[in-house]
XYZ file of C-alpha atoms in Angstrom:
599
model
C 10.414 25.281 -1.808
C 11.101 24.471 1.853
C 13.139 27.644 2.249
C 10.390 29.772 0.724
C 7.732 28.124 2.904
C 9.873 28.795 5.980
C 10.302 32.464 5.014
C 6.556 32.861 4.472
C 5.778 31.214 7.822
C 8.278 33.482 9.608
C 6.836 36.601 8.072
C 3.317 35.552 9.052
C 4.429 34.694 12.580
C 5.992 38.145 12.934
C 2.838 39.868 11.660
C 0.493 37.681 13.704
C 2.193 36.930 17.072
C 0.489 34.157 19.011
C -1.452 32.892 15.991
C -0.961 29.314 14.730
C 0.350 29.442 11.163
C -0.897 26.678 8.848
C -0.217 26.900 5.116
C -2.102 25.160 2.339
C -1.380 24.435 -1.285
C -3.775 26.245 -3.683
C -5.690 24.091 -6.175
C -4.085 25.906 -9.088
C -0.738 27.548 -9.706
C -2.656 30.503 -11.143
C -3.810 31.296 -7.593
C -0.352 30.916 -6.068
C 2.144 28.451 -4.662
C 1.230 28.657 -0.983
C -1.868 29.960 0.761
C -2.621 31.149 4.294
C -6.359 30.842 5.116
C -7.192 33.757 7.431
C -10.385 32.397 9.015
C -8.916 31.124 12.288
C -6.528 34.038 12.725
C -9.288 36.566 12.044
C -11.576 34.962 14.616
C -8.787 34.915 17.191
C -8.001 38.585 16.525
C -11.626 39.707 16.198
C -11.154 40.856 12.584
C -12.819 40.246 9.219
C -10.859 37.500 7.356
C -11.046 39.340 4.015
C -9.732 42.576 5.538
C -7.017 40.664 7.397
C -5.901 39.031 4.145
C -5.734 42.420 2.419
C -3.769 43.948 5.294
C -1.222 41.135 5.285
C -0.790 41.383 1.510
C 0.118 45.045 1.881
C 2.526 44.552 4.756
C 4.492 41.395 3.871
C 7.317 41.371 1.345
C 9.150 38.261 0.071
C 11.835 38.499 -2.574
C 10.945 36.712 -5.800
C 7.241 36.523 -4.962
C 4.177 38.629 -4.569
C 1.438 38.391 -1.960
C -2.118 38.443 -3.287
C -5.291 38.702 -1.182
C -7.972 36.478 -2.706
C -10.978 36.808 -0.462
C -10.075 35.385 2.943
C -6.899 33.726 1.558
C -3.419 35.259 1.433
C -1.689 33.644 -1.513
C 2.044 33.677 -2.105
C 2.710 33.610 -5.835
C 6.269 33.013 -6.996
C 7.791 34.764 -9.976
C 8.274 32.256 -12.857
C 12.067 32.198 -12.483
C 11.877 31.811 -8.695
C 9.438 28.899 -9.009
C 11.637 27.198 -11.631
C 14.786 27.691 -9.600
C 13.201 26.395 -6.377
C 11.510 23.333 -7.836
C 14.283 22.227 -10.186
C 16.918 22.824 -7.534
C 15.059 20.604 -5.060
C 14.671 17.769 -7.552
C 18.091 17.870 -9.174
C 20.212 18.530 -6.108
C 18.839 15.925 -3.660
C 21.809 14.547 -1.685
C 23.039 11.014 -2.319
C 20.861 8.435 -0.562
C 17.780 10.661 -0.643
C 15.252 11.680 -3.268
C 12.983 14.645 -3.945
C 10.465 14.950 -1.132
C 12.294 12.609 1.260
C 13.170 13.558 4.809
C 16.098 12.752 7.107
C 15.853 10.070 9.801
C 13.532 11.162 12.596
C 14.325 8.438 15.133
C 10.821 7.011 15.067
C 10.010 3.346 14.439
C 6.902 2.144 12.580
C 5.647 -1.422 12.167
C 3.577 -2.020 9.055
C 1.667 -5.306 9.104
C 0.315 -6.107 5.662
C -0.639 -8.774 3.129
C -1.148 -11.507 5.767
C -2.631 -14.240 3.538
C -4.001 -17.495 4.941
C -1.841 -20.559 4.431
C -3.093 -23.152 1.909
C -5.055 -20.600 -0.126
C -4.108 -18.921 -3.372
C -3.800 -15.161 -3.685
C -7.006 -13.547 -4.935
C -7.509 -10.026 -6.260
C -8.651 -9.184 -2.732
C -5.126 -9.864 -1.386
C -3.775 -7.141 -3.667
C -5.277 -4.376 -1.552
C -3.569 -5.216 1.736
C -0.325 -6.155 -0.003
C 0.125 -3.038 -2.121
C -1.403 -0.525 0.283
C 0.926 -1.872 2.941
C 3.906 -1.854 0.596
C 3.306 1.812 -0.275
C 2.886 2.764 3.385
C 6.136 1.004 4.274
C 7.998 2.628 1.370
C 6.652 6.098 2.108
C 7.288 5.975 5.852
C 10.883 4.988 5.254
C 11.144 7.699 2.590
C 9.953 10.198 5.208
C 12.628 9.247 7.720
C 11.038 6.468 9.782
C 12.662 3.163 10.624
C 10.208 0.665 9.170
C 9.616 -2.967 10.142
C 7.668 -4.771 7.432
C 5.712 -7.706 8.882
C 3.567 -10.315 7.193
C 1.289 -11.755 9.887
C 0.542 -14.997 8.049
C -2.696 -16.773 8.796
C -0.965 -20.044 9.602
C -2.933 -21.099 12.696
C -6.554 -21.413 13.767
C -9.727 -23.391 13.170
C -9.297 -23.119 9.408
C -6.414 -25.572 9.749
C -8.711 -27.981 11.475
C -10.899 -27.697 8.377
C -7.963 -28.355 6.085
C -6.657 -31.312 8.071
C -10.108 -32.844 8.189
C -10.600 -32.397 4.451
C -7.188 -33.837 3.602
C -7.677 -36.960 5.690
C -11.147 -37.499 4.190
C -10.366 -37.070 0.485
C -6.616 -37.011 -0.194
C -4.592 -38.900 2.385
C -5.102 -42.360 0.883
C -5.144 -41.834 -2.878
C -3.438 -38.447 -3.351
C -1.181 -38.010 -0.343
C 1.363 -35.773 -2.133
C -1.375 -33.755 -3.852
C 0.360 -34.336 -7.197
C -2.739 -35.652 -8.979
C -5.980 -33.937 -9.957
C -9.040 -34.974 -7.990
C -11.579 -36.848 -10.099
C -14.404 -35.097 -8.209
C -13.091 -31.571 -8.943
C -13.756 -29.472 -12.002
C -10.844 -29.418 -14.519
C -8.372 -26.606 -13.886
C -6.069 -24.796 -16.311
C -2.535 -26.133 -16.524
C -0.947 -23.309 -14.501
C -3.403 -23.981 -11.651
C -2.641 -27.700 -11.339
C -0.442 -27.451 -8.261
C -0.506 -29.013 -4.782
C -1.518 -25.680 -3.274
C -4.507 -25.361 -5.579
C -5.599 -28.872 -4.629
C -5.512 -27.798 -0.960
C -7.796 -24.964 -1.967
C -10.150 -27.476 -3.659
C -10.218 -29.568 -0.485
C -11.057 -26.489 1.572
C -13.913 -25.493 -0.717
C -15.366 -29.007 -0.816
C -15.311 -29.326 2.963
C -17.244 -26.091 3.460
C -19.758 -27.034 0.743
C -20.500 -30.381 2.378
C -20.600 -29.154 5.985
C -23.628 -27.075 5.051
C -25.600 -30.343 4.983
C -23.595 -32.122 7.670
C -22.978 -29.889 10.715
C -21.108 -32.735 12.430
C -18.193 -32.010 10.101
C -17.600 -28.768 11.976
C -16.931 -30.730 15.154
C -14.472 -32.839 13.140
C -12.615 -29.686 12.082
C -12.566 -28.320 15.615
C -11.195 -31.600 16.888
C -8.345 -31.500 14.365
C -7.392 -27.975 15.439
C -7.471 -29.052 19.068
C -5.102 -31.886 18.135
C -2.859 -29.357 16.348
C -2.697 -27.101 19.405
C -2.178 -30.183 21.548
C 0.995 -31.005 19.562
C -0.393 -34.133 17.900
C 2.485 -35.454 15.685
C 0.328 -36.212 12.628
C -1.449 -32.846 12.755
C 1.882 -31.066 13.140
C 3.510 -32.916 10.250
C 0.660 -32.137 7.859
C 0.488 -28.514 9.047
C 4.187 -28.034 8.308
C 3.859 -29.566 4.831
C 0.934 -27.322 3.963
C 2.719 -24.258 5.334
C 5.914 -24.931 3.378
C 3.929 -25.394 0.161
C 2.162 -22.111 0.778
C 5.293 -20.114 1.604
C 6.974 -21.164 -1.638
C 3.939 -20.074 -3.653
C 3.561 -16.822 -1.730
C 7.219 -15.940 -2.327
C 6.771 -16.431 -6.058
C 3.871 -13.951 -6.078
C 5.709 -11.470 -3.869
C 8.729 -11.612 -6.201
C 6.468 -10.794 -9.116
C 4.914 -7.871 -7.236
C 8.311 -6.619 -6.069
C 7.208 -6.808 -2.435
C 9.380 -7.926 0.454
C 9.142 -8.239 4.237
C 11.589 -8.260 7.108
C 10.244 -11.654 8.077
C 7.755 -14.234 6.867
C 8.185 -16.261 10.044
C 6.109 -14.145 12.436
C 2.679 -15.437 11.470
C 0.041 -16.468 13.958
C 1.818 -19.761 14.734
C 4.952 -17.844 15.815
C 3.108 -16.747 18.956
C 1.939 -20.230 20.011
C 4.265 -20.440 22.989
C 3.230 -16.975 24.105
C -0.508 -17.670 24.311
C -0.434 -19.115 27.818
C 1.678 -16.221 29.211
C -0.693 -13.765 27.518
C -3.737 -15.390 29.140
C -1.911 -15.404 32.455
C -1.181 -11.709 32.177
C -4.800 -10.939 31.307
C -5.905 -12.986 34.298
C -3.499 -11.213 36.673
C -4.779 -7.870 35.389
C -8.305 -8.923 36.349
C -9.595 -8.632 32.806
C -10.701 -12.199 32.077
C -14.205 -13.381 32.971
C -16.120 -16.535 32.104
C -18.423 -16.449 29.100
C -20.799 -19.002 27.590
C -19.970 -22.663 28.265
C -16.700 -21.812 29.946
C -15.229 -19.591 27.231
C -13.035 -16.774 28.505
C -13.849 -13.196 27.505
C -13.021 -9.567 28.318
C -15.919 -7.149 28.818
C -15.403 -3.762 27.156
C -18.724 -2.022 27.812
C -16.977 0.569 29.959
C -15.202 1.874 26.817
C -18.309 1.747 24.627
C -17.802 -1.656 22.978
C -20.832 -3.803 23.676
C -19.416 -7.018 22.190
C -16.968 -8.736 24.569
C -13.572 -9.817 23.276
C -13.362 -13.626 23.136
C -9.826 -14.796 23.908
C -10.301 -18.510 24.583
C -12.971 -20.825 23.231
C -15.018 -23.147 25.415
C -12.902 -26.136 24.260
C -9.721 -24.400 25.431
C -8.376 -23.488 22.012
C -7.137 -20.028 21.062
C -8.718 -17.554 18.685
C -7.097 -14.930 16.490
C -7.749 -12.242 19.145
C -5.509 -14.192 21.540
C -2.782 -14.348 18.933
C -3.067 -10.635 18.078
C -2.748 -9.734 21.734
C 0.312 -11.969 22.082
C 1.783 -10.436 18.906
C 1.357 -6.884 20.198
C 3.021 -7.734 23.516
C 5.889 -9.429 21.693
C 6.350 -6.461 19.318
C 6.549 -4.025 22.173
C 9.369 -6.054 23.710
C 11.171 -6.810 20.437
C 10.848 -3.490 18.623
C 9.760 -0.749 21.032
C 7.819 0.853 18.185
C 6.246 4.325 18.024
C 3.403 3.232 15.769
C 1.957 -0.063 14.517
C -0.198 -0.038 11.402
C -2.516 -2.967 10.663
C -3.454 -2.967 6.965
C -6.528 -5.196 7.258
C -9.991 -5.071 5.672
C -13.020 -3.212 7.007
C -14.659 -6.449 8.103
C -12.160 -6.508 11.019
C -12.996 -3.037 12.411
C -14.695 -4.406 15.539
C -11.902 -6.903 16.115
C -9.221 -4.183 16.213
C -11.396 -1.904 18.368
C -11.516 -4.781 20.854
C -7.786 -5.573 20.613
C -6.709 -1.961 21.064
C -9.111 -1.466 23.976
C -7.760 -4.593 25.738
C -4.173 -3.454 25.181
C -4.958 0.006 26.595
C -6.360 -1.657 29.719
C -3.414 -4.049 29.993
C -0.629 -1.517 29.420
C -1.083 2.257 28.948
C 2.083 2.224 26.802
C -0.004 1.033 23.847
C -2.443 3.943 23.897
C -2.239 5.970 20.696
C 0.397 3.731 19.115
C -1.923 1.192 17.445
C -3.752 2.037 14.241
C -6.047 -0.097 12.121
C -5.856 0.965 8.475
C -9.042 -0.604 7.069
C -9.710 -0.964 3.363
C -12.881 -1.752 1.457
C -13.228 -5.306 0.206
C -13.119 -6.333 -3.440
C -16.485 -7.667 -4.526
C -17.782 -9.375 -7.647
C -20.803 -7.893 -9.457
C -22.894 -10.715 -8.016
C -21.739 -10.078 -4.462
C -18.953 -10.702 -1.966
C -16.103 -13.026 -2.921
C -15.804 -16.129 -0.756
C -12.872 -18.514 -0.615
C -15.113 -21.033 1.161
C -17.532 -21.079 -1.760
C -14.792 -20.951 -4.388
C -16.158 -17.819 -6.094
C -12.937 -15.805 -6.266
C -10.761 -14.094 -8.873
C -7.168 -15.252 -8.541
C -4.605 -12.444 -8.522
C -2.266 -14.232 -10.927
C -5.083 -14.503 -13.494
C -5.591 -10.751 -13.295
C -1.878 -10.022 -13.690
C -1.559 -12.451 -16.586
C -4.610 -11.035 -18.369
C -3.316 -7.463 -17.972
C 0.064 -8.472 -19.369
C -1.507 -10.268 -22.324
C -3.698 -7.289 -23.196
C -0.688 -4.986 -23.173
C 1.324 -7.494 -25.233
C -1.416 -7.520 -27.882
C -1.328 -3.729 -28.126
C 2.490 -3.727 -28.406
C 2.326 -6.370 -31.148
C -0.056 -4.155 -33.089
C 1.475 -0.725 -32.541
C 5.183 -1.277 -31.812
C 6.192 -4.854 -32.745
C 9.898 -3.953 -32.836
C 9.951 -2.713 -29.221
C 12.955 -4.043 -27.303
C 12.215 -6.273 -24.296
C 8.518 -6.185 -25.118
C 7.699 -9.070 -22.755
C 9.250 -7.150 -19.846
C 7.447 -3.940 -20.869
C 4.130 -5.787 -21.141
C 4.645 -7.110 -17.580
C 5.517 -3.614 -16.297
C 2.461 -2.003 -17.874
C 0.103 -4.822 -16.910
C 1.313 -4.679 -13.317
C 1.110 -0.892 -13.384
C -2.517 -1.032 -14.547
C -3.599 -3.413 -11.772
C -1.679 -1.824 -8.888
C -2.466 1.761 -9.897
C -6.178 1.011 -10.286
C -6.256 -0.093 -6.652
C -4.330 2.975 -5.501
C -6.587 5.416 -7.315
C -9.584 4.115 -5.385
C -10.231 5.505 -1.925
C -8.866 2.988 0.545
C -12.011 2.695 2.677
C -14.452 2.215 -0.176
C -15.257 -1.256 -1.530
C -14.319 -2.102 -5.125
C -16.521 -4.037 -7.517
C -14.290 -6.145 -9.712
C -14.766 -5.969 -13.464
C -11.981 -6.907 -15.846
C -12.210 -3.728 -17.940
C -11.972 -1.455 -14.888
C -9.160 -3.240 -13.086
C -6.843 -3.595 -16.087
C -7.797 -0.419 -17.981
C -4.927 0.931 -20.031
C -6.293 4.387 -20.818
C -7.679 7.239 -18.737
C -6.323 7.993 -15.265
C -4.292 4.793 -15.085
C -0.845 3.466 -14.316
C 0.008 3.026 -17.996
C -0.913 6.702 -18.613
C 1.658 7.762 -16.012
C 4.163 5.194 -17.284
C 3.668 6.477 -20.840
C 4.486 10.030 -19.728
C 7.804 8.736 -18.360
C 8.559 6.763 -21.538
C 7.731 9.798 -23.702
C 10.138 11.936 -21.696
C 12.908 9.356 -22.072
C 12.305 9.326 -25.840
C 12.735 13.116 -25.966
C 15.935 12.889 -23.932
C 17.372 10.154 -26.167
C 16.668 12.288 -29.222
C 18.424 15.236 -27.571
C 21.650 13.207 -27.575
C 24.588 13.663 -25.272
C 24.072 12.528 -21.699
C 20.523 13.839 -21.361
C 18.927 10.393 -21.062
C 21.498 9.274 -18.498
C 20.567 12.195 -16.242
C 17.027 10.837 -15.879
C 17.984 7.192 -15.329
C 18.054 5.854 -11.793
C 20.640 3.618 -10.233
C 19.778 0.525 -8.218
C 17.047 1.231 -5.670
C 18.079 1.717 -2.044
C 14.860 0.690 -0.363
C 12.368 3.409 -1.319
C 15.064 5.709 -2.734
C 16.105 5.935 -6.370
C 19.586 7.499 -6.721
C 20.191 9.709 -9.750
C 23.334 11.140 -11.326
C 24.308 14.724 -10.682
C 22.497 17.327 -12.783
C 22.463 21.092 -12.480
C 19.615 23.555 -12.845
C 19.904 25.687 -16.012
C 21.826 28.921 -15.851
C 19.042 30.633 -17.803
C 15.301 30.191 -17.207
C 14.045 31.942 -20.337
C 12.514 28.740 -21.709
C 10.366 28.132 -18.634
C 8.107 31.180 -18.532
C 5.173 29.801 -20.577
C 1.953 29.040 -18.601
C 2.152 25.312 -19.461
C 5.737 25.164 -18.146
C 4.806 26.956 -14.945
C 1.812 24.646 -14.522
C 4.140 21.630 -14.738
C 6.517 23.160 -12.194
C 3.552 23.809 -9.852
C 2.546 20.124 -10.024
C 6.121 19.000 -9.447
C 6.135 21.158 -6.335
C 3.041 19.299 -5.150
C 4.676 15.873 -5.153
C 6.309 16.047 -1.666
C 2.955 17.062 -0.138
C 1.218 14.134 -1.878
C 3.842 11.716 -0.541
C 3.443 13.114 2.972
C -0.344 12.746 2.647
C 0.129 9.001 2.044
C 1.590 8.637 5.549
C -0.923 11.047 7.106
C -3.985 9.338 5.630
C -2.515 5.822 5.379
C -3.568 5.437 1.775
C -1.798 5.547 -1.596
C -4.523 7.619 -3.297
C -2.998 11.123 -2.871
C 0.224 9.987 -4.546
C -1.561 8.162 -7.372
C -3.736 11.193 -8.144
C -0.800 13.587 -8.027
C 1.136 11.411 -10.496
C -1.822 11.472 -12.897
C -2.023 15.249 -12.586
C 1.719 15.510 -13.129
C 1.558 13.330 -16.251
C -1.334 15.411 -17.566
C 0.604 18.630 -16.946
C 3.613 17.233 -18.773
C 1.384 16.473 -21.755
C 0.284 20.136 -21.837
C 3.916 21.292 -21.654
C 5.018 18.806 -24.359
C 2.246 19.904 -26.717
C 2.567 23.647 -26.314
C 6.251 24.193 -25.579
C 8.459 22.651 -28.294
C 11.509 21.124 -26.676
C 13.813 20.193 -29.561
C 12.525 22.657 -32.142
C 15.423 23.895 -34.365
C 14.404 27.503 -33.826
C 14.855 27.249 -30.017
C 17.773 29.157 -28.626
C 20.308 26.847 -26.890
C 19.369 28.165 -23.428
C 15.648 27.551 -24.094
C 16.341 24.015 -25.290
C 18.540 23.233 -22.272
C 16.066 24.674 -19.774
C 13.220 22.602 -21.205
C 15.323 19.477 -21.331
C 16.326 19.831 -17.687
C 12.636 20.203 -16.825
C 12.094 16.917 -18.678
C 14.831 15.316 -16.595
C 13.256 16.576 -13.373
C 9.810 15.350 -14.401
C 11.078 11.903 -15.327
C 12.814 11.620 -11.937
C 9.668 12.671 -10.080
C 7.445 10.239 -11.988
C 9.908 7.371 -11.605
C 10.326 7.969 -7.852
C 6.590 8.306 -7.266
C 5.817 5.087 -9.122
C 8.610 3.282 -7.283
C 7.062 4.173 -3.915
C 3.913 2.406 -5.114
C 5.748 -0.680 -6.355
C 5.394 0.198 -10.060
C 8.227 0.339 -12.591
C 8.712 3.119 -15.098
C 9.564 1.844 -18.632
C 11.986 3.762 -20.807
C 10.200 2.772 -24.003
C 6.638 1.754 -24.845
């Protein structure tokens, strides 16, 4: 398809010298495969866009296609055989180490900062958004030729640790120092939750509940954090214990999600020794001024931000803005990146506006390189989730519930399925992750069990089922058909496939349902590119649903293994199955979802 697009662009450039050529993809293959909207060109040339479209259709010729003027659009519509040859060739003949829709290395470096949970807290369903949006962005950018640095900016420093240290010394240090016993004042927890990390969470919740009636406790927490920043041995020892407990638990969840990072060691605490140099640099640049009670701030009214950026509290302790500034300066020196994406919720929009504005003032190098990728928060029907209040939905509970629901369906409908526990995990995970991806990144999500782990409709399991159905057809076909659609071990975001050739004869691929499937396969590279352009997984998720739906239409209306099919028809349709399975499998892999071979 790239060659045909290039030919179309060249022909348009020749016919319209000096005009910017931008092609679009029509909404339906019935309209065409590529479209040139004539509005801008017509305005530039002083012509009517409908008449311009008609004139171009009459003057441009492209072998294997026809040009059709549809109102102000010039549509390029490929002949069925040309479309089949172009799409199948692109999918089946991708060079080793690449996949359909991927691009060669472009020399650009992107940092993706994502997940970033707070130490001493369990993963909630809210953590899924940053983790999986970030994972998809990292996968897709690497797929499109970028060098990607995957960073997890752990929340392992700050006043919250003062809260935790204060709570531990009040209610655990004497009688439950190792956090191995349940607290007699806490509500009973399920067996899987009875861990030291969960007990830290209980301490955190209790402290915030009681400080509502005893404001002096807040001073106690602040004092503990000041001791931590002042290198107090006891504070440091407890902080390290709590951090190590958390990292072990986080790694277990990341392993289950299939998510990895280049480092887990560059959390907020990593930049502790760089805070003083950062403040010094801000001072030398003339940016720091004194705020209330001796706090140090940076005024940003000159760039339209009325709220000053607080970088040092009145008691001399740092704040997360200080640490984000130090992190950005470190990353410039360590990585020399072209772009840095922060996958952080919408509640931090002002924070990143301030950080980016300060960095632009401090060093013009940063301008245009920093991008906050906000996402809507996950809410409960009764309102916002709050770790402080303890009203949260734990991510592991959601994943477990999804797996159990799938397992019950398998037990009822296909009890003899091989590896049914593994398949239940794949489908449950697919349901949860895909649900998040299908929702627009910037919109909030209201959590309800039935929505998040739905197994029917436009869901992950629906796409996964399309892949499994294809694999069933290929196994029934015999020979090496199934092997052609199976992927080797993943190489980062790439799934390598065995060699397979396009059919010598395309007679079996002329039906409308077949051409519709080919059209949707052709749309996959654009959907992947849209993930990077819009910094959200939604375009890819929606294209995979459309692709699965198109395969269903092809499967229903174009018999693949029917005895009456001529050998060339059978082979052409089977190779289309192979190409579709590869595309589905690769698309799901970019999102962190596995494609089962049986369901």
